[in-house]
Amino acid sequence: MLSQKTKYALKALLYLAEQDANHISKTIEIAEAASIPKKFLEQILLDLKRGHFVGSKQGKFGGYYLLKSGNDITLAEIHRLFDGAIALLPCASLNFYEPCSDCKTESECSLRHGLMIIRDETLKAMQGITIASLVKK
Amino acid sequence: MLSQKTKYALKALLYLAEQDANHISKTIEIAEAASIPKKFLEQILLDLKRGHFVGSKQGKFGGYYLLKSGNDITLAEIHRLFDGAIALLPCASLNFYEPCSDCKTESECSLRHGLMIIRDETLKAMQGITIASLVKK
DNA sequence: TTAAACTCTACTATTTTTATAGAATTTATA
DNA sequence: TATAAATTCTATAAAAATAGTAGAGTTTAA
């Protein structure tokens, strides 16, 4: 399941994608439109900024805006930024790989192979869902 | 990601699937073979029993055994028993559906449609991974 | 200089996860 | 029938993750 943070991040990105080009959105504006606690959203937007999904303008009349097209922001990327690995175990993960602690050797991990199949399918599907594709609905 | 509980459940089922037919496995035996804390495993096996995946024999010389073929136990079922919904949000779930609290109306949930696509793909993949398919690796 | 915004760090409360403890019950068999 | 060996059940506890809050600091426009 998605964490609240990931869900809020998606909704915030969706809001930004719906604005006119060159429009800069204040945190409070996004928070109210998408029903997200403002202080929590501040952290999320900072994380999105550090992940190079959004840009910001500081000071009076500042705010946030998309740094890339909604077509180029996928669910897979946002999931990884906030919720981490897409695979069901670290030993089956591409971006968050860690060996199993309780499997003797890696090749003996009985679950790894099956979970890599799941990961491939889920990843493919998640890369197909973009912010732009969600806006259109 | 899978919880420890789900991971342990899969390993326990895998162990049971590897035994001879008619063999009854004691909890301590499974625990040691699969590196699972015994008392934790007791709870997991009870849950698996309540889910009708394993049967048990009480008393001396009792233990656990598979109630169905390894071909008929899928990753999807075990995930649902221990970790719940396969969908990324409750509003996109088949078996654990709940409406979004912060979406005005259901049809207006901006994420629901995309997450249902992910769910369908992930579910299909998870139904393809069975205990038997894992044993063979 | 001031107001309005983002930035940053720390903290807190809640929930979930991961176990552990121990008593109760069941069953085989000596 | 007593005992040992197993499952069953409920309660509890410790640790980790999640969700959210607080407040001071910095930047910018006017």
mmCIF file of C-alpha atoms (C1' of nucleotides) in Angstrom:
data_model
loop_
_atom_site.group_PDB
_atom_site.id
_atom_site.type_symbol
_atom_site.label_atom_id
_atom_site.label_comp_id
_atom_site.label_asym_id
_atom_site.label_seq_id
_atom_site.Cartn_x
_atom_site.Cartn_y
_atom_site.Cartn_z
ATOM 1 C CA MET A 1 0.000 0.000 0.000
ATOM 2 C CA LEU A 2 1.027 3.587 -0.592
ATOM 3 C CA SER A 3 1.914 5.666 2.450
ATOM 4 C CA GLN A 4 0.020 8.882 3.039
ATOM 5 C CA LYS A 5 3.174 10.687 2.029
ATOM 6 C CA THR A 6 3.253 9.079 -1.404
ATOM 7 C CA LYS A 7 -0.458 9.630 -1.860
ATOM 8 C CA TYR A 8 -0.123 13.301 -0.914
ATOM 9 C CA ALA A 9 2.896 13.670 -3.200
ATOM 10 C CA LEU A 10 0.910 12.303 -6.134
ATOM 11 C CA LYS A 11 -2.004 14.607 -5.422
ATOM 12 C CA ALA A 12 0.288 17.599 -5.127
ATOM 13 C CA LEU A 13 1.987 16.771 -8.430
ATOM 14 C CA LEU A 14 -1.407 16.286 -10.003
ATOM 15 C CA TYR A 15 -2.457 19.719 -8.807
ATOM 16 C CA LEU A 16 0.708 21.291 -10.203
ATOM 17 C CA ALA A 17 0.206 19.537 -13.525
ATOM 18 C CA GLU A 18 -3.269 21.022 -13.812
ATOM 19 C CA GLN A 19 -2.072 24.614 -13.508
ATOM 20 C CA ASP A 20 -1.231 26.927 -16.389
ATOM 21 C CA ALA A 21 2.368 26.933 -17.526
ATOM 22 C CA ASN A 22 4.390 29.564 -15.629
ATOM 23 C CA HIS A 23 1.954 29.490 -12.740
ATOM 24 C CA ILE A 24 3.629 29.186 -9.354
ATOM 25 C CA SER A 25 1.599 27.466 -6.640
ATOM 26 C CA LYS A 26 1.935 28.319 -2.955
ATOM 27 C CA THR A 27 2.038 25.465 -0.448
ATOM 28 C CA ILE A 28 -1.135 26.658 1.230
ATOM 29 C CA GLU A 29 -2.905 26.704 -2.119
ATOM 30 C CA ILE A 30 -1.958 23.098 -2.885
ATOM 31 C CA ALA A 31 -2.728 22.010 0.670
ATOM 32 C CA GLU A 32 -6.258 23.384 0.549
ATOM 33 C CA ALA A 33 -7.010 22.167 -2.961
ATOM 34 C CA ALA A 34 -5.810 18.625 -2.249
ATOM 35 C CA SER A 35 -6.764 18.344 1.446
ATOM 36 C CA ILE A 36 -3.237 17.882 2.728
ATOM 37 C CA PRO A 37 -2.002 19.190 6.126
ATOM 38 C CA LYS A 38 0.125 22.204 5.216
ATOM 39 C CA LYS A 39 3.156 21.492 7.405
ATOM 40 C CA PHE A 40 3.250 17.896 6.226
ATOM 41 C CA LEU A 41 3.001 19.046 2.635
ATOM 42 C CA GLU A 42 5.972 21.377 3.139
ATOM 43 C CA GLN A 43 8.187 18.384 3.841
ATOM 44 C CA ILE A 44 6.798 16.484 0.897
ATOM 45 C CA LEU A 45 7.376 19.355 -1.503
ATOM 46 C CA LEU A 46 10.935 19.708 -0.236
ATOM 47 C CA ASP A 47 11.505 16.011 -0.912
ATOM 48 C CA LEU A 48 10.020 16.408 -4.391
ATOM 49 C CA LYS A 49 12.354 19.327 -4.935
ATOM 50 C CA ARG A 50 15.386 17.326 -3.810
ATOM 51 C CA GLY A 51 14.223 14.602 -6.185
ATOM 52 C CA HIS A 52 14.174 17.143 -9.015
ATOM 53 C CA PHE A 53 10.498 16.708 -9.756
ATOM 54 C CA VAL A 54 9.532 20.250 -8.800
ATOM 55 C CA GLY A 55 11.300 23.571 -8.645
ATOM 56 C CA SER A 56 10.693 26.370 -6.185
ATOM 57 C CA LYS A 57 10.869 30.095 -5.956
ATOM 58 C CA GLN A 58 11.619 31.463 -2.518
ATOM 59 C CA GLY A 59 10.413 34.622 -0.858
ATOM 60 C CA LYS A 60 7.256 36.628 -1.364
ATOM 61 C CA PHE A 61 5.162 35.423 -4.306
ATOM 62 C CA GLY A 62 7.241 32.251 -4.282
ATOM 63 C CA GLY A 63 5.977 28.705 -4.539
ATOM 64 C CA TYR A 64 6.347 25.468 -6.445
ATOM 65 C CA TYR A 65 6.086 24.377 -10.060
ATOM 66 C CA LEU A 66 6.732 21.198 -12.064
ATOM 67 C CA LEU A 67 10.291 20.804 -13.267
ATOM 68 C CA LYS A 68 9.409 18.205 -15.871
ATOM 69 C CA SER A 69 6.417 17.333 -17.996
ATOM 70 C CA GLY A 70 3.686 15.280 -16.381
ATOM 71 C CA ASN A 71 4.453 12.677 -19.035
ATOM 72 C CA ASP A 72 7.902 12.217 -17.577
ATOM 73 C CA ILE A 73 6.925 11.662 -13.949
ATOM 74 C CA THR A 74 5.934 8.072 -13.290
ATOM 75 C CA LEU A 75 4.295 6.372 -10.349
ATOM 76 C CA ALA A 76 7.377 4.167 -10.098
ATOM 77 C CA GLU A 77 9.631 7.167 -9.467
ATOM 78 C CA ILE A 78 7.387 8.726 -6.830
ATOM 79 C CA HIS A 79 6.946 5.381 -5.101
ATOM 80 C CA ARG A 80 10.694 4.933 -4.926
ATOM 81 C CA LEU A 81 11.248 8.440 -3.576
ATOM 82 C CA PHE A 82 8.828 8.109 -0.670
ATOM 83 C CA ASP A 83 8.077 4.422 -0.120
ATOM 84 C CA GLY A 84 11.298 2.928 -1.432
ATOM 85 C CA ALA A 85 11.630 -0.367 -3.232
ATOM 86 C CA ILE A 86 8.989 -1.626 -5.633
ATOM 87 C CA ALA A 87 10.099 -5.240 -5.128
ATOM 88 C CA LEU A 88 8.503 -7.211 -2.311
ATOM 89 C CA LEU A 89 11.834 -8.040 -0.653
ATOM 90 C CA PRO A 90 15.137 -6.142 -0.696
ATOM 91 C CA CYS A 91 16.908 -9.123 -2.262
ATOM 92 C CA ALA A 92 14.652 -8.799 -5.327
ATOM 93 C CA SER A 93 15.076 -5.036 -5.674
ATOM 94 C CA LEU A 94 16.868 -3.161 -8.445
ATOM 95 C CA ASN A 95 17.280 0.184 -6.693
ATOM 96 C CA PHE A 96 17.203 -0.861 -3.038
ATOM 97 C CA TYR A 97 18.998 -4.177 -3.163
ATOM 98 C CA GLU A 98 20.117 -5.781 0.089
ATOM 99 C CA PRO A 99 20.969 -9.429 0.613
ATOM 100 C CA CYS A 100 18.624 -11.502 2.755
ATOM 101 C CA SER A 101 19.880 -11.835 6.291
ATOM 102 C CA ASP A 102 18.356 -15.225 6.840
ATOM 103 C CA CYS A 103 19.168 -16.937 3.547
ATOM 104 C CA LYS A 104 22.391 -18.894 3.604
ATOM 105 C CA THR A 105 23.520 -17.904 0.115
ATOM 106 C CA GLU A 106 21.859 -15.598 -2.333
ATOM 107 C CA SER A 107 21.211 -18.312 -4.889
ATOM 108 C CA GLU A 108 19.497 -20.293 -2.162
ATOM 109 C CA CYS A 109 16.952 -17.606 -1.390
ATOM 110 C CA SER A 110 13.830 -19.512 -2.231
ATOM 111 C CA LEU A 111 11.713 -16.421 -2.724
ATOM 112 C CA ARG A 112 14.034 -14.201 -4.733
ATOM 113 C CA HIS A 113 13.360 -15.595 -8.178
ATOM 114 C CA GLY A 114 9.604 -15.443 -7.906
ATOM 115 C CA LEU A 115 9.672 -11.980 -6.414
ATOM 116 C CA MET A 116 11.833 -10.683 -9.255
ATOM 117 C CA ILE A 117 9.147 -11.772 -11.693
ATOM 118 C CA ILE A 118 6.571 -9.809 -9.699
ATOM 119 C CA ARG A 119 8.881 -6.825 -9.533
ATOM 120 C CA ASP A 120 9.362 -6.776 -13.297
ATOM 121 C CA GLU A 121 5.637 -6.843 -13.953
ATOM 122 C CA THR A 122 4.752 -4.294 -11.300
ATOM 123 C CA LEU A 123 7.553 -1.981 -12.341
ATOM 124 C CA LYS A 124 6.479 -2.083 -15.957
ATOM 125 C CA ALA A 125 2.930 -1.211 -14.956
ATOM 126 C CA MET A 126 4.030 1.551 -12.590
ATOM 127 C CA GLN A 127 6.224 3.111 -15.249
ATOM 128 C CA GLY A 128 3.162 3.283 -17.461
ATOM 129 C CA ILE A 129 1.226 5.428 -14.994
ATOM 130 C CA THR A 130 2.324 9.047 -15.282
ATOM 131 C CA ILE A 131 1.081 12.235 -13.678
ATOM 132 C CA ALA A 132 -0.181 13.273 -17.104
ATOM 133 C CA SER A 133 -2.120 10.036 -17.530
ATOM 134 C CA LEU A 134 -3.824 10.641 -14.178
ATOM 135 C CA VAL A 135 -4.734 14.237 -15.006
ATOM 136 C CA LYS A 136 -6.572 13.119 -18.093
ATOM 137 C CA LYS A 137 -9.009 10.984 -16.128
ATOM 138 C CA MET B 1 7.322 -4.809 0.707
ATOM 139 C CA LEU B 2 6.382 -8.069 2.372
ATOM 140 C CA SER B 3 6.200 -8.108 6.155
ATOM 141 C CA GLN B 4 8.338 -10.584 8.072
ATOM 142 C CA LYS B 5 5.137 -12.460 8.796
ATOM 143 C CA THR B 6 4.349 -12.983 5.116
ATOM 144 C CA LYS B 7 7.936 -13.907 4.373
ATOM 145 C CA TYR B 8 7.972 -16.432 7.216
ATOM 146 C CA ALA B 9 4.616 -17.825 6.103
ATOM 147 C CA LEU B 10 5.948 -18.408 2.593
ATOM 148 C CA LYS B 11 9.064 -20.105 3.915
ATOM 149 C CA ALA B 12 7.027 -22.306 6.218
ATOM 150 C CA LEU B 13 4.705 -23.328 3.385
ATOM 151 C CA LEU B 14 7.729 -23.985 1.222
ATOM 152 C CA TYR B 15 9.151 -26.257 3.894
ATOM 153 C CA LEU B 16 5.884 -28.146 4.204
ATOM 154 C CA ALA B 17 5.673 -28.541 0.435
ATOM 155 C CA GLU B 18 9.109 -30.128 0.379
ATOM 156 C CA GLN B 19 8.180 -32.892 2.824
ATOM 157 C CA ASP B 20 6.929 -36.337 1.910
ATOM 158 C CA ALA B 21 3.188 -36.775 1.650
ATOM 159 C CA ASN B 22 1.675 -37.792 5.000
ATOM 160 C CA HIS B 23 4.601 -36.290 6.872
ATOM 161 C CA ILE B 24 3.565 -34.078 9.782
ATOM 162 C CA SER B 25 5.974 -31.297 10.687
ATOM 163 C CA LYS B 26 6.350 -29.967 14.218
ATOM 164 C CA THR B 27 6.569 -26.211 14.685
ATOM 165 C CA ILE B 28 10.074 -26.462 16.134
ATOM 166 C CA GLU B 29 11.196 -28.445 13.121
ATOM 167 C CA ILE B 30 9.941 -25.806 10.656
ATOM 168 C CA ALA B 31 11.288 -23.004 12.825
ATOM 169 C CA GLU B 32 14.790 -24.406 12.840
ATOM 170 C CA ALA B 33 14.834 -25.352 9.171
ATOM 171 C CA ALA B 34 13.585 -21.954 8.020
ATOM 172 C CA SER B 35 15.190 -19.743 10.707
ATOM 173 C CA ILE B 36 11.930 -18.448 12.136
ATOM 174 C CA PRO B 37 11.396 -17.610 15.839
ATOM 175 C CA LYS B 38 9.321 -20.506 17.152
ATOM 176 C CA LYS B 39 6.708 -18.535 19.087
ATOM 177 C CA PHE B 40 6.206 -16.179 16.166
ATOM 178 C CA LEU B 41 5.844 -19.128 13.830
ATOM 179 C CA GLU B 42 3.158 -20.616 16.082
ATOM 180 C CA GLN B 43 0.964 -17.596 15.412
ATOM 181 C CA ILE B 44 1.666 -17.708 11.702
ATOM 182 C CA LEU B 45 0.797 -21.391 11.432
ATOM 183 C CA LEU B 46 -2.435 -20.760 13.301
ATOM 184 C CA ASP B 47 -3.298 -18.027 10.822
ATOM 185 C CA LEU B 48 -2.459 -20.345 7.942
ATOM 186 C CA LYS B 49 -4.703 -22.951 9.524
ATOM 187 C CA ARG B 50 -7.570 -20.484 9.890
ATOM 188 C CA GLY B 51 -7.000 -19.577 6.250
ATOM 189 C CA HIS B 52 -7.342 -23.252 5.324
ATOM 190 C CA PHE B 53 -3.888 -23.515 3.819
ATOM 191 C CA VAL B 54 -2.584 -25.992 6.381
ATOM 192 C CA GLY B 55 -4.117 -28.572 8.664
ATOM 193 C CA SER B 56 -2.927 -29.574 12.110
ATOM 194 C CA LYS B 57 -2.869 -32.565 14.391
ATOM 195 C CA GLN B 58 -2.878 -31.732 18.080
ATOM 196 C CA GLY B 59 -1.209 -33.487 20.958
ATOM 197 C CA LYS B 60 1.875 -35.656 21.056
ATOM 198 C CA PHE B 61 3.328 -36.395 17.607
ATOM 199 C CA GLY B 62 1.109 -33.628 16.256
ATOM 200 C CA GLY B 63 2.115 -30.885 13.866
ATOM 201 C CA TYR B 64 1.232 -29.242 10.590
ATOM 202 C CA TYR B 65 0.771 -30.313 6.987
ATOM 203 C CA LEU B 66 -0.397 -28.751 3.734
ATOM 204 C CA LEU B 67 -4.104 -28.863 3.171
ATOM 205 C CA LYS B 68 -3.859 -28.174 -0.547
ATOM 206 C CA SER B 69 -1.357 -28.775 -3.300
ATOM 207 C CA GLY B 70 1.516 -26.320 -3.630
ATOM 208 C CA ASN B 71 0.132 -25.573 -7.074
ATOM 209 C CA ASP B 72 -3.015 -24.210 -5.508
ATOM 210 C CA ILE B 73 -1.406 -21.794 -3.030
ATOM 211 C CA THR B 74 -0.514 -18.492 -4.638
ATOM 212 C CA LEU B 75 1.551 -15.569 -3.467
ATOM 213 C CA ALA B 76 -1.557 -13.404 -3.905
ATOM 214 C CA GLU B 77 -3.500 -15.442 -1.346
ATOM 215 C CA ILE B 78 -0.729 -15.425 1.256
ATOM 216 C CA HIS B 79 -0.158 -11.713 0.763
ATOM 217 C CA ARG B 80 -3.833 -11.031 1.345
ATOM 218 C CA LEU B 81 -3.944 -13.194 4.466
ATOM 219 C CA PHE B 82 -1.043 -11.464 6.206
ATOM 220 C CA ASP B 83 -0.418 -8.125 4.506
ATOM 221 C CA GLY B 84 -3.888 -7.422 3.210
ATOM 222 C CA ALA B 85 -4.724 -5.631 -0.015
ATOM 223 C CA ILE B 86 -2.633 -6.041 -3.133
ATOM 224 C CA ALA B 87 -3.835 -2.683 -4.499
ATOM 225 C CA LEU B 88 -1.860 0.414 -3.575
ATOM 226 C CA LEU B 89 -4.862 2.190 -2.048
ATOM 227 C CA PRO B 90 -8.027 0.767 -0.447
ATOM 228 C CA CYS B 91 -10.209 2.501 -3.041
ATOM 229 C CA ALA B 92 -8.521 0.430 -5.773
ATOM 230 C CA SER B 93 -8.802 -2.883 -3.936
ATOM 231 C CA LEU B 94 -10.972 -5.855 -4.836
ATOM 232 C CA ASN B 95 -10.869 -7.679 -1.509
ATOM 233 C CA PHE B 96 -10.194 -4.816 0.899
ATOM 234 C CA TYR B 97 -12.165 -2.017 -0.693
ATOM 235 C CA GLU B 98 -12.749 1.157 1.289
ATOM 236 C CA PRO B 99 -13.705 4.524 -0.122
ATOM 237 C CA CYS B 100 -11.150 7.318 0.049
ATOM 238 C CA SER B 101 -11.754 9.599 2.988
ATOM 239 C CA ASP B 102 -10.344 12.660 1.285
ATOM 240 C CA CYS B 103 -11.828 12.310 -2.185
ATOM 241 C CA LYS B 104 -15.095 14.156 -2.616
ATOM 242 C CA THR B 105 -16.776 11.483 -4.723
ATOM 243 C CA GLU B 106 -15.474 8.111 -5.774
ATOM 244 C CA SER B 107 -15.441 8.931 -9.461
ATOM 245 C CA GLU B 108 -13.393 11.994 -8.641
ATOM 246 C CA CYS B 109 -10.590 10.060 -6.981
ATOM 247 C CA SER B 110 -7.758 11.015 -9.264
ATOM 248 C CA LEU B 111 -5.610 8.047 -8.354
ATOM 249 C CA ARG B 112 -8.134 5.242 -8.368
ATOM 250 C CA HIS B 113 -8.176 4.476 -12.080
ATOM 251 C CA GLY B 114 -4.404 4.290 -12.445
ATOM 252 C CA LEU B 115 -4.018 2.214 -9.318
ATOM 253 C CA MET B 116 -6.583 -0.289 -10.524
ATOM 254 C CA ILE B 117 -4.450 -0.874 -13.611
ATOM 255 C CA ILE B 118 -1.445 -1.553 -11.385
ATOM 256 C CA ARG B 119 -3.525 -3.839 -9.199
ATOM 257 C CA ASP B 120 -4.682 -5.909 -12.151
ATOM 258 C CA GLU B 121 -1.145 -6.419 -13.420
ATOM 259 C CA THR B 122 0.346 -7.135 -10.006
ATOM 260 C CA LEU B 123 -2.460 -9.493 -9.077
ATOM 261 C CA LYS B 124 -2.075 -11.448 -12.291
ATOM 262 C CA ALA B 125 1.652 -11.815 -11.638
ATOM 263 C CA MET B 126 1.145 -12.776 -7.998
ATOM 264 C CA GLN B 127 -1.421 -15.407 -8.912
ATOM 265 C CA GLY B 128 1.197 -16.942 -11.170
ATOM 266 C CA ILE B 129 3.652 -17.499 -8.337
ATOM 267 C CA THR B 130 2.719 -20.608 -6.385
ATOM 268 C CA ILE B 131 4.403 -22.463 -3.547
ATOM 269 C CA ALA B 132 5.074 -25.268 -6.006
ATOM 270 C CA SER B 133 6.732 -22.916 -8.477
ATOM 271 C CA LEU B 134 9.042 -21.682 -5.722
ATOM 272 C CA VAL B 135 9.975 -25.179 -4.584
ATOM 273 C CA LYS B 136 11.154 -26.060 -8.054
ATOM 274 C CA LYS B 137 13.771 -23.314 -8.097
ATOM 275 C "C1'" DT C 1 11.884 47.410 6.545
ATOM 276 C "C1'" DT C 2 8.234 44.348 6.356
ATOM 277 C "C1'" DA C 3 5.338 40.723 4.815
ATOM 278 C "C1'" DA C 4 5.028 36.447 2.700
ATOM 279 C "C1'" DA C 5 6.815 32.739 1.168
ATOM 280 C "C1'" DC C 6 10.122 28.559 1.249
ATOM 281 C "C1'" DT C 7 13.817 25.857 4.197
ATOM 282 C "C1'" DC C 8 15.426 23.139 7.825
ATOM 283 C "C1'" DT C 9 15.740 20.507 12.115
ATOM 284 C "C1'" DA C 10 13.797 18.637 15.902
ATOM 285 C "C1'" DC C 11 10.241 16.711 18.245
ATOM 286 C "C1'" DT C 12 5.908 14.057 19.430
ATOM 287 C "C1'" DA C 13 2.100 11.031 19.076
ATOM 288 C "C1'" DT C 14 0.126 7.146 17.015
ATOM 289 C "C1'" DT C 15 0.074 2.935 14.748
ATOM 290 C "C1'" DT C 16 2.049 -1.146 13.067
ATOM 291 C "C1'" DT C 17 5.250 -4.680 13.290
ATOM 292 C "C1'" DT C 18 7.750 -8.111 15.559
ATOM 293 C "C1'" DA C 19 8.062 -10.611 18.599
ATOM 294 C "C1'" DT C 20 7.719 -13.020 23.787
ATOM 295 C "C1'" DA C 21 5.274 -15.169 27.829
ATOM 296 C "C1'" DG C 22 2.586 -18.285 29.845
ATOM 297 C "C1'" DA C 23 -1.529 -20.813 30.730
ATOM 298 C "C1'" DA C 24 -4.917 -23.989 28.565
ATOM 299 C "C1'" DT C 25 -6.029 -27.839 25.737
ATOM 300 C "C1'" DT C 26 -5.301 -32.053 23.180
ATOM 301 C "C1'" DT C 27 -3.365 -36.557 22.244
ATOM 302 C "C1'" DA C 28 -0.349 -40.770 22.367
ATOM 303 C "C1'" DT C 29 1.414 -44.049 25.129
ATOM 304 C "C1'" DA C 30 3.863 -46.160 29.124
ATOM 305 C "C1'" DT D 1 -4.363 -42.736 34.625
ATOM 306 C "C1'" DA D 2 -0.371 -39.965 34.629
ATOM 307 C "C1'" DT D 3 2.870 -37.797 31.840
ATOM 308 C "C1'" DA D 4 5.170 -35.820 28.021
ATOM 309 C "C1'" DA D 5 4.811 -33.475 23.870
ATOM 310 C "C1'" DA D 6 2.532 -31.049 20.986
ATOM 311 C "C1'" DT D 7 -1.006 -27.293 19.354
ATOM 312 C "C1'" DT D 8 -4.120 -23.300 20.873
ATOM 313 C "C1'" DC D 9 -5.154 -18.926 22.746
ATOM 314 C "C1'" DT D 10 -4.755 -14.365 24.886
ATOM 315 C "C1'" DA D 11 -2.163 -10.861 26.679
ATOM 316 C "C1'" DT D 12 1.744 -8.123 26.788
ATOM 317 C "C1'" DA D 13 5.992 -5.639 25.437
ATOM 318 C "C1'" DA D 14 9.610 -3.662 22.709
ATOM 319 C "C1'" DA D 15 10.984 -1.615 18.500
ATOM 320 C "C1'" DA D 16 10.288 0.598 14.224
ATOM 321 C "C1'" DA D 17 7.760 3.181 10.980
ATOM 322 C "C1'" DT D 18 4.327 6.532 9.946
ATOM 323 C "C1'" DA D 19 1.989 10.816 10.329
ATOM 324 C "C1'" DG D 20 1.961 15.086 11.770
ATOM 325 C "C1'" DT D 21 3.412 19.497 14.538
ATOM 326 C "C1'" DA D 22 6.419 23.379 16.093
ATOM 327 C "C1'" DG D 23 9.232 26.910 15.512
ATOM 328 C "C1'" DA D 24 13.263 29.291 14.080
ATOM 329 C "C1'" DG D 25 15.820 30.604 9.916
ATOM 330 C "C1'" DT D 26 16.322 32.335 5.172
ATOM 331 C "C1'" DT D 27 14.969 34.486 0.942
ATOM 332 C "C1'" DT D 28 12.595 37.775 -1.928
ATOM 333 C "C1'" DA D 29 9.371 41.543 -3.575
ATOM 334 C "C1'" DA D 30 7.718 45.781 -2.808
#
